[in-house]
mmCIF file with all atom_site columns, C-alpha atoms and ligand atoms in Angstrom:
data_model
loop_
_atom_site.group_PDB
_atom_site.id
_atom_site.type_symbol
_atom_site.label_atom_id
_atom_site.label_alt_id
_atom_site.label_comp_id
_atom_site.label_asym_id
_atom_site.label_entity_id
_atom_site.label_seq_id
_atom_site.pdbx_PDB_ins_code
_atom_site.Cartn_x
_atom_site.Cartn_y
_atom_site.Cartn_z
_atom_site.occupancy
_atom_site.B_iso_or_equiv
_atom_site.pdbx_formal_charge
_atom_site.auth_seq_id
_atom_site.auth_comp_id
_atom_site.auth_asym_id
_atom_site.auth_atom_id
_atom_site.pdbx_PDB_model_num
ATOM   1   C  CA  . MET A 1 1   ? -2.562 -86.530  -55.680 1.00 91.00 ? 1   MET A CA  1
ATOM   2   C  CA  . LEU A 1 2   ? 0.441  -88.778  -56.275 1.00 94.00 ? 2   LEU A CA  1
ATOM   3   C  CA  . THR A 1 3   ? -0.130 -92.503  -55.823 1.00 97.00 ? 3   THR A CA  1
ATOM   4   C  CA  . PRO A 1 4   ? 1.787  -95.669  -56.728 1.00 97.00 ? 4   PRO A CA  1
ATOM   5   C  CA  . ARG A 1 5   ? 0.906  -97.105  -60.115 1.00 97.00 ? 5   ARG A CA  1
ATOM   6   C  CA  . GLN A 1 6   ? -0.707 -100.565 -59.897 1.00 96.00 ? 6   GLN A CA  1
ATOM   7   C  CA  . GLU A 1 7   ? 1.418  -102.077 -62.639 1.00 97.00 ? 7   GLU A CA  1
ATOM   8   C  CA  . PRO A 1 8   ? 5.043  -102.431 -61.470 1.00 98.00 ? 8   PRO A CA  1
ATOM   9   C  CA  . LEU A 1 9   ? 7.863  -100.960 -63.519 1.00 98.00 ? 9   LEU A CA  1
ATOM   10  C  CA  . LEU A 1 10  ? 10.088 -103.799 -62.279 1.00 98.00 ? 10  LEU A CA  1
ATOM   11  C  CA  . THR A 1 11  ? 8.629  -106.948 -60.766 1.00 98.00 ? 11  THR A CA  1
ATOM   12  C  CA  . GLU A 1 12  ? 9.965  -108.912 -57.831 1.00 98.00 ? 12  GLU A CA  1
ATOM   13  C  CA  . SER A 1 13  ? 11.231 -111.699 -60.085 1.00 98.00 ? 13  SER A CA  1
ATOM   14  C  CA  . GLN A 1 14  ? 12.856 -109.299 -62.564 1.00 98.00 ? 14  GLN A CA  1
ATOM   15  C  CA  . ILE A 1 15  ? 14.717 -107.642 -59.694 1.00 98.00 ? 15  ILE A CA  1
ATOM   16  C  CA  . ARG A 1 16  ? 15.797 -110.971 -58.202 1.00 98.00 ? 16  ARG A CA  1
ATOM   17  C  CA  . GLU A 1 17  ? 17.087 -112.237 -61.515 1.00 98.00 ? 17  GLU A CA  1
ATOM   18  C  CA  . ARG A 1 18  ? 19.016 -109.050 -62.228 1.00 98.00 ? 18  ARG A CA  1
ATOM   19  C  CA  . ILE A 1 19  ? 20.616 -108.887 -58.776 1.00 98.00 ? 19  ILE A CA  1
ATOM   20  C  CA  . ASP A 1 20  ? 21.851 -112.453 -59.305 1.00 98.00 ? 20  ASP A CA  1
ATOM   21  C  CA  . GLN A 1 21  ? 23.349 -111.452 -62.669 1.00 98.00 ? 21  GLN A CA  1
ATOM   22  C  CA  . LEU A 1 22  ? 25.002 -108.395 -61.176 1.00 98.00 ? 22  LEU A CA  1
ATOM   23  C  CA  . ALA A 1 23  ? 26.486 -110.432 -58.301 1.00 98.00 ? 23  ALA A CA  1
ATOM   24  C  CA  . GLU A 1 24  ? 27.855 -112.880 -60.849 1.00 98.00 ? 24  GLU A CA  1
ATOM   25  C  CA  . LYS A 1 25  ? 29.539 -110.003 -62.705 1.00 98.00 ? 25  LYS A CA  1
ATOM   26  C  CA  . ILE A 1 26  ? 30.913 -108.406 -59.527 1.00 98.00 ? 26  ILE A CA  1
ATOM   27  C  CA  . VAL A 1 27  ? 32.445 -111.693 -58.382 1.00 98.00 ? 27  VAL A CA  1
ATOM   28  C  CA  . ALA A 1 28  ? 33.886 -112.360 -61.850 1.00 98.00 ? 28  ALA A CA  1
ATOM   29  C  CA  . ASP A 1 29  ? 35.457 -108.881 -61.945 1.00 98.00 ? 29  ASP A CA  1
ATOM   30  C  CA  . LEU A 1 30  ? 36.644 -108.485 -58.374 1.00 97.00 ? 30  LEU A CA  1
ATOM   31  C  CA  . GLY A 1 31  ? 37.302 -112.060 -57.281 1.00 97.00 ? 31  GLY A CA  1
ATOM   32  C  CA  . THR A 1 32  ? 36.652 -113.727 -53.955 1.00 97.00 ? 32  THR A CA  1
ATOM   33  C  CA  . ASP A 1 33  ? 40.199 -113.897 -52.593 1.00 97.00 ? 33  ASP A CA  1
ATOM   34  C  CA  . LYS A 1 34  ? 39.831 -110.982 -50.209 1.00 98.00 ? 34  LYS A CA  1
ATOM   35  C  CA  . PRO A 1 35  ? 36.801 -110.042 -48.066 1.00 98.00 ? 35  PRO A CA  1
ATOM   36  C  CA  . PHE A 1 36  ? 35.250 -106.667 -48.787 1.00 98.00 ? 36  PHE A CA  1
ATOM   37  C  CA  . VAL A 1 37  ? 33.585 -103.924 -46.823 1.00 98.00 ? 37  VAL A CA  1
ATOM   38  C  CA  . LEU A 1 38  ? 30.051 -103.186 -47.931 1.00 98.00 ? 38  LEU A CA  1
ATOM   39  C  CA  . ALA A 1 39  ? 29.151 -99.558  -47.238 1.00 98.00 ? 39  ALA A CA  1
ATOM   40  C  CA  . GLY A 1 40  ? 25.446 -98.931  -47.748 1.00 98.00 ? 40  GLY A CA  1
ATOM   41  C  CA  . LEU A 1 41  ? 23.776 -95.538  -48.042 1.00 98.00 ? 41  LEU A CA  1
ATOM   42  C  CA  . LEU A 1 42  ? 20.721 -95.562  -45.785 1.00 98.00 ? 42  LEU A CA  1
ATOM   43  C  CA  . ARG A 1 43  ? 17.849 -95.717  -45.896 1.00 97.00 ? 43  ARG A CA  1
ATOM   44  C  CA  . GLY A 1 44  ? 17.126 -96.538  -49.509 1.00 97.00 ? 44  GLY A CA  1
ATOM   45  C  CA  . CYS A 1 45  ? 19.815 -99.223  -49.835 1.00 98.00 ? 45  CYS A CA  1
ATOM   46  C  CA  . PHE A 1 46  ? 18.467 -101.567 -47.184 1.00 98.00 ? 46  PHE A CA  1
ATOM   47  C  CA  . MET A 1 47  ? 16.495 -104.030 -49.322 1.00 98.00 ? 47  MET A CA  1
ATOM   48  C  CA  . PHE A 1 48  ? 18.915 -104.078 -52.239 1.00 98.00 ? 48  PHE A CA  1
ATOM   49  C  CA  . THR A 1 49  ? 21.835 -104.565 -49.838 1.00 98.00 ? 49  THR A CA  1
ATOM   50  C  CA  . ALA A 1 50  ? 20.149 -107.527 -48.140 1.00 98.00 ? 50  ALA A CA  1
ATOM   51  C  CA  . ASP A 1 51  ? 19.626 -109.260 -51.477 1.00 98.00 ? 51  ASP A CA  1
ATOM   52  C  CA  . LEU A 1 52  ? 23.005 -108.285 -52.884 1.00 98.00 ? 52  LEU A CA  1
ATOM   53  C  CA  . VAL A 1 53  ? 25.073 -109.638 -49.974 1.00 98.00 ? 53  VAL A CA  1
ATOM   54  C  CA  . ARG A 1 54  ? 23.274 -112.967 -50.160 1.00 98.00 ? 54  ARG A CA  1
ATOM   55  C  CA  . ALA A 1 55  ? 23.737 -113.165 -53.928 1.00 98.00 ? 55  ALA A CA  1
ATOM   56  C  CA  . LEU A 1 56  ? 27.441 -112.388 -53.484 1.00 98.00 ? 56  LEU A CA  1
ATOM   57  C  CA  . SER A 1 57  ? 27.822 -114.900 -50.651 1.00 98.00 ? 57  SER A CA  1
ATOM   58  C  CA  . ILE A 1 58  ? 26.278 -117.717 -52.716 1.00 98.00 ? 58  ILE A CA  1
ATOM   59  C  CA  . ARG A 1 59  ? 28.984 -116.974 -55.293 1.00 98.00 ? 59  ARG A CA  1
ATOM   60  C  CA  . GLY A 1 60  ? 31.842 -117.205 -52.805 1.00 98.00 ? 60  GLY A CA  1
ATOM   61  C  CA  . ALA A 1 61  ? 32.378 -113.574 -51.794 1.00 98.00 ? 61  ALA A CA  1
ATOM   62  C  CA  . THR A 1 62  ? 32.849 -112.823 -48.113 1.00 98.00 ? 62  THR A CA  1
ATOM   63  C  CA  . LEU A 1 63  ? 32.240 -109.691 -46.094 1.00 98.00 ? 63  LEU A CA  1
ATOM   64  C  CA  . LYS A 1 64  ? 34.904 -108.184 -43.890 1.00 98.00 ? 64  LYS A CA  1
ATOM   65  C  CA  . GLU A 1 65  ? 32.335 -105.796 -42.532 1.00 98.00 ? 65  GLU A CA  1
ATOM   66  C  CA  . LEU A 1 66  ? 28.838 -104.573 -43.297 1.00 98.00 ? 66  LEU A CA  1
ATOM   67  C  CA  . ASP A 1 67  ? 28.395 -100.924 -42.499 1.00 98.00 ? 67  ASP A CA  1
ATOM   68  C  CA  . PHE A 1 68  ? 26.072 -98.067  -43.320 1.00 98.00 ? 68  PHE A CA  1
ATOM   69  C  CA  . MET A 1 69  ? 26.179 -94.332  -43.661 1.00 98.00 ? 69  MET A CA  1
ATOM   70  C  CA  . VAL A 1 70  ? 23.593 -91.592  -43.995 1.00 98.00 ? 70  VAL A CA  1
ATOM   71  C  CA  . ALA A 1 71  ? 24.573 -88.846  -46.385 1.00 94.00 ? 71  ALA A CA  1
ATOM   72  C  CA  . SER A 1 72  ? 22.945 -86.277  -48.593 1.00 86.00 ? 72  SER A CA  1
ATOM   73  C  CA  . SER A 1 73  ? 24.253 -83.717  -51.005 1.00 83.00 ? 73  SER A CA  1
ATOM   74  C  CA  . TYR A 1 74  ? 23.150 -80.114  -50.867 1.00 86.00 ? 74  TYR A CA  1
ATOM   75  C  CA  . GLY A 1 75  ? 23.802 -76.807  -52.590 1.00 83.00 ? 75  GLY A CA  1
ATOM   76  C  CA  . SER A 1 76  ? 23.310 -75.786  -56.193 1.00 77.00 ? 76  SER A CA  1
ATOM   77  C  CA  . GLY A 1 77  ? 23.570 -78.142  -59.140 1.00 67.00 ? 77  GLY A CA  1
ATOM   78  C  CA  . THR A 1 78  ? 27.070 -77.259  -60.206 1.00 70.00 ? 78  THR A CA  1
ATOM   79  C  CA  . GLU A 1 79  ? 29.821 -79.639  -59.269 1.00 67.00 ? 79  GLU A CA  1
ATOM   80  C  CA  . SER A 1 80  ? 32.073 -77.235  -57.408 1.00 69.00 ? 80  SER A CA  1
ATOM   81  C  CA  . SER A 1 81  ? 29.383 -75.793  -55.132 1.00 77.00 ? 81  SER A CA  1
ATOM   82  C  CA  . ARG A 1 82  ? 27.916 -79.132  -54.054 1.00 87.00 ? 82  ARG A CA  1
ATOM   83  C  CA  . LYS A 1 83  ? 28.758 -80.398  -50.583 1.00 89.00 ? 83  LYS A CA  1
ATOM   84  C  CA  . ILE A 1 84  ? 27.966 -83.529  -48.716 1.00 88.00 ? 84  ILE A CA  1
ATOM   85  C  CA  . ASP A 1 85  ? 26.238 -83.683  -45.374 1.00 92.00 ? 85  ASP A CA  1
ATOM   86  C  CA  . ILE A 1 86  ? 27.160 -86.835  -43.442 1.00 95.00 ? 86  ILE A CA  1
ATOM   87  C  CA  . GLN A 1 87  ? 24.510 -87.519  -40.812 1.00 96.00 ? 87  GLN A CA  1
ATOM   88  C  CA  . ARG A 1 88  ? 26.074 -90.847  -39.937 1.00 97.00 ? 88  ARG A CA  1
ATOM   89  C  CA  . ASP A 1 89  ? 29.559 -91.894  -40.955 1.00 98.00 ? 89  ASP A CA  1
ATOM   90  C  CA  . LEU A 1 90  ? 30.969 -95.396  -41.360 1.00 98.00 ? 90  LEU A CA  1
ATOM   91  C  CA  . GLN A 1 91  ? 32.347 -97.052  -38.249 1.00 98.00 ? 91  GLN A CA  1
ATOM   92  C  CA  . ALA A 1 92  ? 34.505 -99.370  -40.361 1.00 97.00 ? 92  ALA A CA  1
ATOM   93  C  CA  . ASP A 1 93  ? 38.163 -98.557  -41.001 1.00 98.00 ? 93  ASP A CA  1
ATOM   94  C  CA  . ILE A 1 94  ? 38.390 -98.876  -44.778 1.00 98.00 ? 94  ILE A CA  1
ATOM   95  C  CA  . SER A 1 95  ? 42.122 -98.227  -45.113 1.00 98.00 ? 95  SER A CA  1
ATOM   96  C  CA  . GLY A 1 96  ? 43.560 -100.871 -47.452 1.00 98.00 ? 96  GLY A CA  1
ATOM   97  C  CA  . GLN A 1 97  ? 40.122 -102.397 -47.948 1.00 98.00 ? 97  GLN A CA  1
ATOM   98  C  CA  . ARG A 1 98  ? 38.058 -103.268 -50.967 1.00 98.00 ? 98  ARG A CA  1
ATOM   99  C  CA  . VAL A 1 99  ? 34.877 -101.260 -50.610 1.00 98.00 ? 99  VAL A CA  1
ATOM   100 C  CA  . LEU A 1 100 ? 31.526 -101.692 -52.322 1.00 98.00 ? 100 LEU A CA  1
ATOM   101 C  CA  . LEU A 1 101 ? 29.549 -98.478  -51.930 1.00 98.00 ? 101 LEU A CA  1
ATOM   102 C  CA  . VAL A 1 102 ? 25.863 -99.290  -52.383 1.00 98.00 ? 102 VAL A CA  1
ATOM   103 C  CA  . ASP A 1 103 ? 22.958 -96.925  -53.027 1.00 98.00 ? 103 ASP A CA  1
ATOM   104 C  CA  . ASP A 1 104 ? 19.395 -97.383  -54.230 1.00 98.00 ? 104 ASP A CA  1
ATOM   105 C  CA  . ILE A 1 105 ? 19.642 -95.097  -57.252 1.00 98.00 ? 105 ILE A CA  1
ATOM   106 C  CA  . ILE A 1 106 ? 22.020 -92.818  -59.110 1.00 98.00 ? 106 ILE A CA  1
ATOM   107 C  CA  . ASP A 1 107 ? 20.067 -89.774  -60.227 1.00 96.00 ? 107 ASP A CA  1
ATOM   108 C  CA  . THR A 1 108 ? 21.920 -86.446  -60.595 1.00 95.00 ? 108 THR A CA  1
ATOM   109 C  CA  . GLY A 1 109 ? 25.049 -88.344  -59.492 1.00 96.00 ? 109 GLY A CA  1
ATOM   110 C  CA  . HIS A 1 110 ? 26.073 -85.958  -56.726 1.00 95.00 ? 110 HIS A CA  1
ATOM   111 C  CA  . THR A 1 111 ? 25.436 -88.203  -53.722 1.00 96.00 ? 111 THR A CA  1
ATOM   112 C  CA  . LEU A 1 112 ? 27.359 -91.165  -55.077 1.00 97.00 ? 112 LEU A CA  1
ATOM   113 C  CA  . LYS A 1 113 ? 30.250 -89.065  -56.380 1.00 96.00 ? 113 LYS A CA  1
ATOM   114 C  CA  . LEU A 1 114 ? 30.727 -87.015  -53.224 1.00 95.00 ? 114 LEU A CA  1
ATOM   115 C  CA  . THR A 1 115 ? 30.422 -90.077  -50.991 1.00 97.00 ? 115 THR A CA  1
ATOM   116 C  CA  . ARG A 1 116 ? 32.855 -92.097  -53.089 1.00 98.00 ? 116 ARG A CA  1
ATOM   117 C  CA  . ASP A 1 117 ? 35.365 -89.249  -53.215 1.00 97.00 ? 117 ASP A CA  1
ATOM   118 C  CA  . MET A 1 118 ? 35.165 -88.867  -49.444 1.00 97.00 ? 118 MET A CA  1
ATOM   119 C  CA  . LEU A 1 119 ? 35.801 -92.590  -48.921 1.00 98.00 ? 119 LEU A CA  1
ATOM   120 C  CA  . LEU A 1 120 ? 38.728 -92.467  -51.350 1.00 98.00 ? 120 LEU A CA  1
ATOM   121 C  CA  . THR A 1 121 ? 40.520 -90.014  -49.037 1.00 98.00 ? 121 THR A CA  1
ATOM   122 C  CA  . ARG A 1 122 ? 40.700 -92.798  -46.421 1.00 98.00 ? 122 ARG A CA  1
ATOM   123 C  CA  . GLY A 1 123 ? 43.129 -94.985  -48.394 1.00 98.00 ? 123 GLY A CA  1
ATOM   124 C  CA  . PRO A 1 124 ? 40.997 -97.956  -49.443 1.00 98.00 ? 124 PRO A CA  1
ATOM   125 C  CA  . GLU A 1 125 ? 42.384 -100.417 -51.999 1.00 98.00 ? 125 GLU A CA  1
ATOM   126 C  CA  . TYR A 1 126 ? 39.399 -99.329  -54.098 1.00 98.00 ? 126 TYR A CA  1
ATOM   127 C  CA  . VAL A 1 127 ? 35.814 -98.138  -53.915 1.00 98.00 ? 127 VAL A CA  1
ATOM   128 C  CA  . LYS A 1 128 ? 33.388 -99.633  -56.420 1.00 98.00 ? 128 LYS A CA  1
ATOM   129 C  CA  . THR A 1 129 ? 29.929 -98.095  -56.647 1.00 98.00 ? 129 THR A CA  1
ATOM   130 C  CA  . VAL A 1 130 ? 26.820 -100.264 -56.978 1.00 98.00 ? 130 VAL A CA  1
ATOM   131 C  CA  . THR A 1 131 ? 23.223 -99.118  -57.455 1.00 98.00 ? 131 THR A CA  1
ATOM   132 C  CA  . LEU A 1 132 ? 19.933 -100.871 -58.040 1.00 98.00 ? 132 LEU A CA  1
ATOM   133 C  CA  . LEU A 1 133 ? 18.663 -98.148  -60.381 1.00 98.00 ? 133 LEU A CA  1
ATOM   134 C  CA  . ASP A 1 134 ? 20.133 -95.561  -62.718 1.00 98.00 ? 134 ASP A CA  1
ATOM   135 C  CA  . LYS A 1 135 ? 18.335 -92.536  -64.186 1.00 98.00 ? 135 LYS A CA  1
ATOM   136 C  CA  . PRO A 1 136 ? 20.913 -91.422  -66.801 1.00 98.00 ? 136 PRO A CA  1
ATOM   137 C  CA  . GLU A 1 137 ? 18.713 -88.602  -68.169 1.00 97.00 ? 137 GLU A CA  1
ATOM   138 C  CA  . ARG A 1 138 ? 18.936 -86.784  -64.858 1.00 95.00 ? 138 ARG A CA  1
ATOM   139 C  CA  . ARG A 1 139 ? 22.728 -86.702  -64.540 1.00 96.00 ? 139 ARG A CA  1
ATOM   140 C  CA  . GLU A 1 140 ? 24.246 -83.288  -63.737 1.00 93.00 ? 140 GLU A CA  1
ATOM   141 C  CA  . ILE A 1 141 ? 27.886 -84.387  -63.510 1.00 94.00 ? 141 ILE A CA  1
ATOM   142 C  CA  . ASP A 1 142 ? 30.280 -86.865  -65.065 1.00 96.00 ? 142 ASP A CA  1
ATOM   143 C  CA  . MET A 1 143 ? 29.601 -89.843  -62.822 1.00 97.00 ? 143 MET A CA  1
ATOM   144 C  CA  . GLU A 1 144 ? 28.540 -93.417  -63.467 1.00 98.00 ? 144 GLU A CA  1
ATOM   145 C  CA  . ALA A 1 145 ? 28.024 -96.309  -61.095 1.00 98.00 ? 145 ALA A CA  1
ATOM   146 C  CA  . ASP A 1 146 ? 30.501 -99.134  -61.646 1.00 98.00 ? 146 ASP A CA  1
ATOM   147 C  CA  . TYR A 1 147 ? 27.617 -101.603 -61.370 1.00 98.00 ? 147 TYR A CA  1
ATOM   148 C  CA  . SER A 1 148 ? 23.923 -100.957 -61.794 1.00 98.00 ? 148 SER A CA  1
ATOM   149 C  CA  . CYS A 1 149 ? 20.979 -103.343 -62.149 1.00 98.00 ? 149 CYS A CA  1
ATOM   150 C  CA  . PHE A 1 150 ? 18.514 -101.282 -64.178 1.00 98.00 ? 150 PHE A CA  1
ATOM   151 C  CA  . SER A 1 151 ? 18.554 -98.116  -66.223 1.00 98.00 ? 151 SER A CA  1
ATOM   152 C  CA  . ILE A 1 152 ? 15.138 -96.411  -65.996 1.00 98.00 ? 152 ILE A CA  1
ATOM   153 C  CA  . PRO A 1 153 ? 13.481 -93.365  -67.580 1.00 98.00 ? 153 PRO A CA  1
ATOM   154 C  CA  . ASN A 1 154 ? 13.091 -90.048  -65.799 1.00 97.00 ? 154 ASN A CA  1
ATOM   155 C  CA  . LEU A 1 155 ? 10.222 -91.067  -63.502 1.00 96.00 ? 155 LEU A CA  1
ATOM   156 C  CA  . PHE A 1 156 ? 9.893  -90.892  -59.725 1.00 97.00 ? 156 PHE A CA  1
ATOM   157 C  CA  . VAL A 1 157 ? 9.874  -94.461  -58.470 1.00 98.00 ? 157 VAL A CA  1
ATOM   158 C  CA  . ILE A 1 158 ? 9.179  -96.130  -55.140 1.00 98.00 ? 158 ILE A CA  1
ATOM   159 C  CA  . GLY A 1 159 ? 9.409  -99.574  -53.570 1.00 98.00 ? 159 GLY A CA  1
ATOM   160 C  CA  . PHE A 1 160 ? 12.252 -101.996 -52.875 1.00 98.00 ? 160 PHE A CA  1
ATOM   161 C  CA  . GLY A 1 161 ? 13.708 -99.548  -50.350 1.00 98.00 ? 161 GLY A CA  1
ATOM   162 C  CA  . LEU A 1 162 ? 12.816 -96.317  -52.162 1.00 98.00 ? 162 LEU A CA  1
ATOM   163 C  CA  . ASP A 1 163 ? 10.287 -94.021  -50.507 1.00 97.00 ? 163 ASP A CA  1
ATOM   164 C  CA  . TYR A 1 164 ? 7.873  -91.232  -51.129 1.00 97.00 ? 164 TYR A CA  1
ATOM   165 C  CA  . ASP A 1 165 ? 7.676  -89.224  -47.906 1.00 95.00 ? 165 ASP A CA  1
ATOM   166 C  CA  . GLN A 1 166 ? 9.041  -92.293  -46.039 1.00 96.00 ? 166 GLN A CA  1
ATOM   167 C  CA  . LYS A 1 167 ? 6.278  -94.529  -47.381 1.00 97.00 ? 167 LYS A CA  1
ATOM   168 C  CA  . TYR A 1 168 ? 6.341  -97.570  -49.695 1.00 98.00 ? 168 TYR A CA  1
ATOM   169 C  CA  . ARG A 1 169 ? 9.886  -98.731  -48.869 1.00 98.00 ? 169 ARG A CA  1
ATOM   170 C  CA  . GLU A 1 170 ? 8.518  -102.180 -47.996 1.00 98.00 ? 170 GLU A CA  1
ATOM   171 C  CA  . LEU A 1 171 ? 7.072  -102.940 -51.449 1.00 98.00 ? 171 LEU A CA  1
ATOM   172 C  CA  . PRO A 1 172 ? 8.860  -105.946 -52.990 1.00 98.00 ? 172 PRO A CA  1
ATOM   173 C  CA  . TYR A 1 173 ? 8.757  -104.364 -56.465 1.00 98.00 ? 173 TYR A CA  1
ATOM   174 C  CA  . ILE A 1 174 ? 9.497  -100.969 -58.073 1.00 98.00 ? 174 ILE A CA  1
ATOM   175 C  CA  . THR A 1 175 ? 6.663  -98.819  -59.315 1.00 98.00 ? 175 THR A CA  1
ATOM   176 C  CA  . VAL A 1 176 ? 6.107  -95.261  -60.514 1.00 98.00 ? 176 VAL A CA  1
ATOM   177 C  CA  . MET A 1 177 ? 4.425  -92.521  -58.492 1.00 97.00 ? 177 MET A CA  1
ATOM   178 C  CA  . GLU A 1 178 ? 1.792  -90.945  -60.664 1.00 95.00 ? 178 GLU A CA  1
ATOM   179 C  CA  . GLU A 1 179 ? -0.827 -88.221  -60.569 1.00 93.00 ? 179 GLU A CA  1
ATOM   180 C  CA  . VAL A 1 180 ? -4.420 -89.488  -60.358 1.00 89.00 ? 180 VAL A CA  1
HETATM 181 P  P1  . LIG B 2 .   ? 21.526 -87.952  -56.595 1.00 50.35 ? 201 LIG B P1  1
HETATM 182 O  O1  . LIG B 2 .   ? 22.500 -87.268  -55.725 1.00 50.35 ? 201 LIG B O1  1
HETATM 183 O  O2  . LIG B 2 .   ? 22.088 -88.992  -57.512 1.00 50.35 ? 201 LIG B O2  1
HETATM 184 O  O3  . LIG B 2 .   ? 20.631 -86.989  -57.341 1.00 50.35 ? 201 LIG B O3  1
HETATM 185 O  O4  . LIG B 2 .   ? 20.534 -88.561  -55.587 1.00 50.35 ? 201 LIG B O4  1
HETATM 186 C  C1  . LIG B 2 .   ? 20.328 -89.849  -55.338 1.00 50.35 ? 201 LIG B C1  1
HETATM 187 C  C2  . LIG B 2 .   ? 19.279 -89.910  -54.251 1.00 50.35 ? 201 LIG B C2  1
HETATM 188 O  O5  . LIG B 2 .   ? 18.055 -89.228  -54.655 1.00 50.35 ? 201 LIG B O5  1
HETATM 189 C  C3  . LIG B 2 .   ? 18.889 -91.338  -54.030 1.00 50.35 ? 201 LIG B C3  1
HETATM 190 O  O6  . LIG B 2 .   ? 19.674 -91.929  -53.032 1.00 50.35 ? 201 LIG B O6  1
HETATM 191 C  C4  . LIG B 2 .   ? 17.431 -91.210  -53.641 1.00 50.35 ? 201 LIG B C4  1
HETATM 192 O  O7  . LIG B 2 .   ? 17.341 -91.020  -52.252 1.00 50.35 ? 201 LIG B O7  1
HETATM 193 C  C5  . LIG B 2 .   ? 16.917 -89.970  -54.303 1.00 50.35 ? 201 LIG B C5  1
HETATM 194 N  N1  . LIG B 2 .   ? 16.145 -90.280  -55.539 1.00 50.35 ? 201 LIG B N1  1
HETATM 195 C  C6  . LIG B 2 .   ? 16.481 -89.990  -56.804 1.00 50.35 ? 201 LIG B C6  1
HETATM 196 N  N2  . LIG B 2 .   ? 15.550 -90.417  -57.670 1.00 50.35 ? 201 LIG B N2  1
HETATM 197 C  C7  . LIG B 2 .   ? 14.597 -91.011  -56.925 1.00 50.35 ? 201 LIG B C7  1
HETATM 198 C  C8  . LIG B 2 .   ? 13.345 -91.688  -57.261 1.00 50.35 ? 201 LIG B C8  1
HETATM 199 O  O8  . LIG B 2 .   ? 12.912 -91.831  -58.403 1.00 50.35 ? 201 LIG B O8  1
HETATM 200 N  N3  . LIG B 2 .   ? 12.644 -92.177  -56.198 1.00 50.35 ? 201 LIG B N3  1
HETATM 201 C  C9  . LIG B 2 .   ? 13.045 -92.045  -54.902 1.00 50.35 ? 201 LIG B C9  1
HETATM 202 N  N4  . LIG B 2 .   ? 12.263 -92.570  -53.967 1.00 50.35 ? 201 LIG B N4  1
HETATM 203 N  N5  . LIG B 2 .   ? 14.211 -91.438  -54.570 1.00 50.35 ? 201 LIG B N5  1
HETATM 204 C  C10 . LIG B 2 .   ? 14.973 -90.932  -55.565 1.00 50.35 ? 201 LIG B C10 1
HETATM 205 MG MG1 . LIG B 2 .   ? 19.099 -91.810  -50.963 1.00 50.35 ? 202 LIG B MG1 1
#
């Protein structure tokens, strides 16, 4: 049976500290002169997004709109045969806007790439991708997040928005699911 490991991989305070650092970097790179649209990928992004927008706000960034989408990629692993299934699209008009596309984790890379490419067809000023976690060993395509808090090994993790069978999203830390 798979259960959450007692010892966190990333503690609450480690996550908080790193989100603050990332917000600092985002504001330094992108500036605060123009409000941005935050587009979050539900459901995994919810906790990270809540912390990220506050960390950005403290540093002078303002939101034009906060919006969410539900998307998943399907099909075989090769780039050309992958498609994206949008269960809920953005309501926000992102034409001419600065967009931060936020997800919980970049794993194979398909979800973030397909979602970003779809948003790019709508004429935004830019789309920058932001993830809490990155599992580089799992990548199947040439795709990196513009901003990522933590690079982790190839382990299935839960907590801080990430689920196992819809459970454990509420945990304030990240831990590994393991066989007992
Ligand atoms: P990708 O298209 O990059 O393979 O998929 C990213 C999605 O896979 C994430 O949004 C997340 O829903 C799911 N995922 C990938 N790795 C993990 C993991 O370790 N734990 C959980 N809970 N979800 C994961
Ligand atoms: Mg997801």
